[in-house]
Structures are given as C-alpha cells and as structure tokens.
Amino acid sequence: MQKLRTIKGTHDILPWDIHKWQKIESVLRDVFASYVCKEIRTPVFESTNLFSRGVGEFSDIVSKEMYSFQDKGGDSLTLRPELTASVARSYIQHNYQQESPLHKLWYFGPLFRQERPQAGRQRQFYQYGIELIGSPFPEADAEAIDIACSVYRKLGLKNWELHINSIGSIEARKVYMEVLRDSLKAHKGELCETCQDRYDGNILRLFDCKNPGCQEVMKEHAPSILDHLSEEDKQHFEQVKKLLDAAGIDYTINPALVRGLDYYTRTTFEIKGTALGAQDALCGGGRYDKLISDLDGPDTPAVGFAAGVERLVIAMEAEELFNADQSFVDLYIAPMDIACLEGISPLVHSLRDKGFRVHLELMRRSVKAMMRDANRQNARWVAVVGEQELQSGNLRLKNMQENIQQEINLNEIENILKK
Ligand code: HAM
C-alpha cells in the first residue's frame, strides 16, 4: 500500500522550523502596525467567478492554475489563487467606502495554484500582502512600495532589488499594445508557440516568456511602454519615483515589468531576491484602479502587493538570518512516579498561570533519561520530584546552564525562575 504523504507541491511547516515563520510573522505585524494597516481575513474558497472576472480569463492563474471544483449544490468554487480579488470582493460586499474613504489592509494566508512545483514554487504557498484602497494618488503607490521594502529591511535581508514600471492607464495601454503588435509582426515566426498565441490574445505576456529566443526578439524589437504613456500617467510615475527617492529607496526602472495579472493600471513593481534561483520574485504588486468597479463595486482606486513567505524563508536561510530554535523551558519537572506527579500538580498549575513555561514529564522515563531530555529541550531548570521532596517542601533544583544544584522551598521557586 502506498504511504500517505503530502500532495505534490504542498508541504508541512515542521515544528522545528516554525520559529522561522513566527519570526517573520512577528516582524510583519510590527511593520504593518507602524504603517497603521489593519488585518483582513477572507475565506480560503470563493466563487470561481470572482477570480475569472477579477484576475482575468487570459492570465495563467485563471486559464491554467486554479483549483476549481463543483460543490454538492452545483456551484463552481475555487481555492483562492491570490488575495487581491477576495479583498476587493469584501470591500464591495461590506461597503467599506461608507466607513472611510481610505482603507489600509494587510493579510497573511495560504493560496493555491496548480503550477509545476520546483524550489520556491509550491501548489499551496503562503503570502502576506497589503492593499491600500481609496487613494488615486502616487503617494499611495510609494507607500505600498515602502511597506514592501520595509519588511526586508527590518528582517535584515540584503540580497534583493526593487524593480518598478508604469504600464499606464487602460486607454494608453490599448494604444501601446497595437504599437507592440505592429513592431513584432515581422518577427512573429521567431517566437515560441505559446508566445505566438499570446501575440493574438494578450500580447503583454510576451515580456514574461523565459525562452531565450523570445527574450531576444523582445529586447531587439519591443518598444518601451514608458514611451507610450499619457501625460497624466507620466506625471503619476514621476511623482512615485520622487517619493521613493525622498524615502531613500533604491530602484531599477524595468519597462518589461508588466506582471501576469490583468487588473493592473499604471505602477507595477517587483522585488527580486538576487540570491534566489529561477523563482526569484519575492514580492509583486501594483496599482489596480479598475478592479473594484469591474467587480460591480464603486469606482475605487487601489494599490497593493503580495509577497511569498516560502521564498522569503529560503532567502533568509541563505543569508543565515535565523537563530537556532530559541524556544526553551523555564522549568522541567521530573517526577519519580505518578504519585509525585499528582503531588506537584498544584505548583505546576500556579507557575503556568503566571506565564512560566513548565514541562511536565509524560513518558514515565528514568531520571537519567529525563535529564537528557531536559538538556535537549534547553531547559533552564530541572526539578526532580520524589516523595521526600514533596514531604519536606524543598525541591532539588538544577540549573542546567551552570550545572549547579540547589535546595529550594516550593514557595521560593517562582522567585528563582524570575531571575
Ligand atoms: P503574484 O505576483 O502572483 O501577485 O504573487 C506575489 C508573490 O507570491 C510572488 O512574488 C511570489 O513571491 C509568491 N508566489 C506566487 N506564486 C507562488 C508559488 N506558486 N509558490 C510560492 N510562492 C509564490 C499576486 O498574487 C497579486 N495579488 C499581488 C498584488 C496585491 N497586487 C496588488 N495587490
């Protein structure tokens, strides 16, 4: 019989690795609080319609990667492949605009895409992200980018770089796409099969192709989108850059950065991990002024980003930014038998109520084995509890770091642990 295992492209976050995730989550909470953003949690599955309308029928996510299924009532549901559409749905459903004209939201959670698994690419992965909803102004774009960079700075990550671009308003982009089609017409035959399809469908996707032949064609013959922006788009982008300069944030302007989701307008950006392999996008985002109205909500501009947590863990491991697992035990209780365990129970409860981390032996091991275990668990103190100790009210406490033993009255233990 086949052994039960995680499904391809999914993974367990193991108890001895969880401290890495907790470190990241704790920094995220601090950073997001410092920008006064509020957390939002949305369901893991939504109506399939939300993503096909929100993310775009021609995007890879919708056309190839969604985990969609029919529930028993016959509705088509999808495990969320991204969170921006879900947040937009929530915004519309709960009339956020009536609460306040600006909402600064953050999220953290699992997403699902049926991609080909490889290092840094899973079928279930985690993202954290920000959506700033309500402001059409470049200061919101700069703030979103600033938050994204702040997380890496706070975590001490060194090997990353920010790429920014503007893909203009929808009108300007339509014109550009025609110019692009004309410029590439004579070279269509040199493109890979997928790109030849994209040429007719969604020509901007040509910028994302990893095929060297296609990349060469694009480099040689694709005009820059930045030369085809409207005056307002240009001014918006200039102001975003000025604000990033003012905040001391370095960036590279990358006119090929068009992003794979259909909802973007104007600013797009990505942060690349420079020491990561093929899956080097740590974070991606941009402005999406039409998404909420496209989903039948009020006309509401917005900008945001999302970042992969697994890739961040890989990048931080490569830079040795995690300490060894720091979780340790304040007091390891080693009872000689079950009667001693009962006798010490009131002390154990009172110490735990006060917030001390107290490990109580559950395996009925020998004293020697308990000592070994206490060492492995990095316990500060061990108390061997026998009948004699319980009767006298004095416990033998061993300080594991200094390897010294003291006799301590039960009432004094709390003071010792506080030191
Ligand atoms: P995205 O570029 O599709 O954007 O994903 C953002 C980040 O999620 C990527 O840069 C990467 O770090 C991570 N990621 C994506 N797919 C995988 C995968 N299969 N395995 C591991 N990590 C992955 C979005 O999702 C947009 N909703 C971002 C956004 C928010 N735009 C505006 N607001």
mmCIF file of C-alpha atoms and ligand atoms in Angstrom, residues 61 82-84 107 113 115 120-122 125 127 130-131 259 261 263-264 281-286 288 304-308 310-311, ligand 1:
data_model
loop_
_atom_site.group_PDB
_atom_site.id
_atom_site.type_symbol
_atom_site.label_atom_id
_atom_site.label_comp_id
_atom_site.label_asym_id
_atom_site.label_seq_id
_atom_site.Cartn_x
_atom_site.Cartn_y
_atom_site.Cartn_z
ATOM 1 C CA ILE A 61 -3.593 31.814 -12.991
ATOM 2 C CA GLU A 82 -4.478 35.184 -4.843
ATOM 3 C CA LEU A 83 -5.997 37.616 -2.381
ATOM 4 C CA THR A 84 -6.494 40.940 -4.135
ATOM 5 C CA TYR A 107 -3.250 39.836 5.116
ATOM 6 C CA ARG A 113 -2.093 27.404 -7.706
ATOM 7 C CA GLU A 115 1.832 25.163 -11.059
ATOM 8 C CA GLY A 120 10.374 28.287 -4.338
ATOM 9 C CA ARG A 121 7.234 27.280 -6.229
ATOM 10 C CA GLN A 122 4.516 25.291 -4.487
ATOM 11 C CA PHE A 125 2.045 28.563 -0.580
ATOM 12 C CA GLN A 127 1.563 35.161 1.007
ATOM 13 C CA ILE A 130 -1.059 44.957 1.625
ATOM 14 C CA GLU A 131 -3.972 46.595 -0.162
ATOM 15 C CA ARG A 259 3.021 41.498 -14.354
ATOM 16 C CA LEU A 261 -2.455 39.525 -13.648
ATOM 17 C CA TYR A 263 -6.026 44.121 -13.219
ATOM 18 C CA TYR A 264 -3.014 46.434 -13.114
ATOM 19 C CA ALA A 281 10.237 37.118 -7.330
ATOM 20 C CA LEU A 282 9.978 37.765 -3.615
ATOM 21 C CA CYS A 283 7.137 40.217 -3.965
ATOM 22 C CA GLY A 284 4.932 41.720 -6.662
ATOM 23 C CA GLY A 285 2.286 44.361 -6.832
ATOM 24 C CA GLY A 286 0.948 47.482 -8.400
ATOM 25 C CA TYR A 288 -5.370 48.443 -9.858
ATOM 26 C CA GLY A 304 -1.044 46.867 -3.178
ATOM 27 C CA PHE A 305 1.394 43.986 -3.216
ATOM 28 C CA ALA A 306 1.764 40.397 -2.093
ATOM 29 C CA ALA A 307 4.907 38.509 -1.170
ATOM 30 C CA GLY A 308 5.683 34.817 -0.924
ATOM 31 C CA GLU A 310 8.401 30.309 1.419
ATOM 32 C CA ARG A 311 10.722 32.285 -0.865
HETATM 33 P P1 HAM B 1 1.815 37.408 -7.705
HETATM 34 O O1 HAM B 1 2.978 38.035 -8.416
HETATM 35 O O2 HAM B 1 1.033 36.400 -8.450
HETATM 36 O O3 HAM B 1 0.890 38.625 -7.262
HETATM 37 O O4 HAM B 1 2.303 36.771 -6.352
HETATM 38 C C1 HAM B 1 3.028 37.516 -5.409
HETATM 39 C C2 HAM B 1 4.152 36.688 -4.804
HETATM 40 O O5 HAM B 1 3.657 35.434 -4.318
HETATM 41 C C3 HAM B 1 5.249 36.284 -5.788
HETATM 42 O O6 HAM B 1 6.162 37.340 -5.970
HETATM 43 C C4 HAM B 1 5.881 35.109 -5.060
HETATM 44 O O7 HAM B 1 6.770 35.554 -4.053
HETATM 45 C C5 HAM B 1 4.687 34.455 -4.398
HETATM 46 N N1 HAM B 1 4.204 33.308 -5.188
HETATM 47 C C6 HAM B 1 3.394 33.332 -6.257
HETATM 48 N N2 HAM B 1 3.166 32.087 -6.718
HETATM 49 C C7 HAM B 1 3.856 31.245 -5.916
HETATM 50 C C8 HAM B 1 4.027 29.819 -5.845
HETATM 51 N N3 HAM B 1 3.409 29.007 -6.695
HETATM 52 N N4 HAM B 1 4.816 29.314 -4.873
HETATM 53 C C9 HAM B 1 5.425 30.134 -3.982
HETATM 54 N N5 HAM B 1 5.291 31.477 -3.981
HETATM 55 C C10 HAM B 1 4.527 32.032 -4.931
HETATM 56 C C11 HAM B 1 -0.305 38.479 -6.623
HETATM 57 O O8 HAM B 1 -0.683 37.470 -6.109
HETATM 58 C C12 HAM B 1 -1.068 39.785 -6.512
HETATM 59 N N6 HAM B 1 -2.341 39.510 -5.822
HETATM 60 C C13 HAM B 1 -0.246 40.824 -5.780
HETATM 61 C C14 HAM B 1 -0.959 42.119 -5.569
HETATM 62 C C15 HAM B 1 -1.562 42.543 -4.436
HETATM 63 N N7 HAM B 1 -1.118 43.082 -6.463
HETATM 64 C C16 HAM B 1 -1.813 44.085 -5.926
HETATM 65 N N8 HAM B 1 -2.102 43.757 -4.689
#
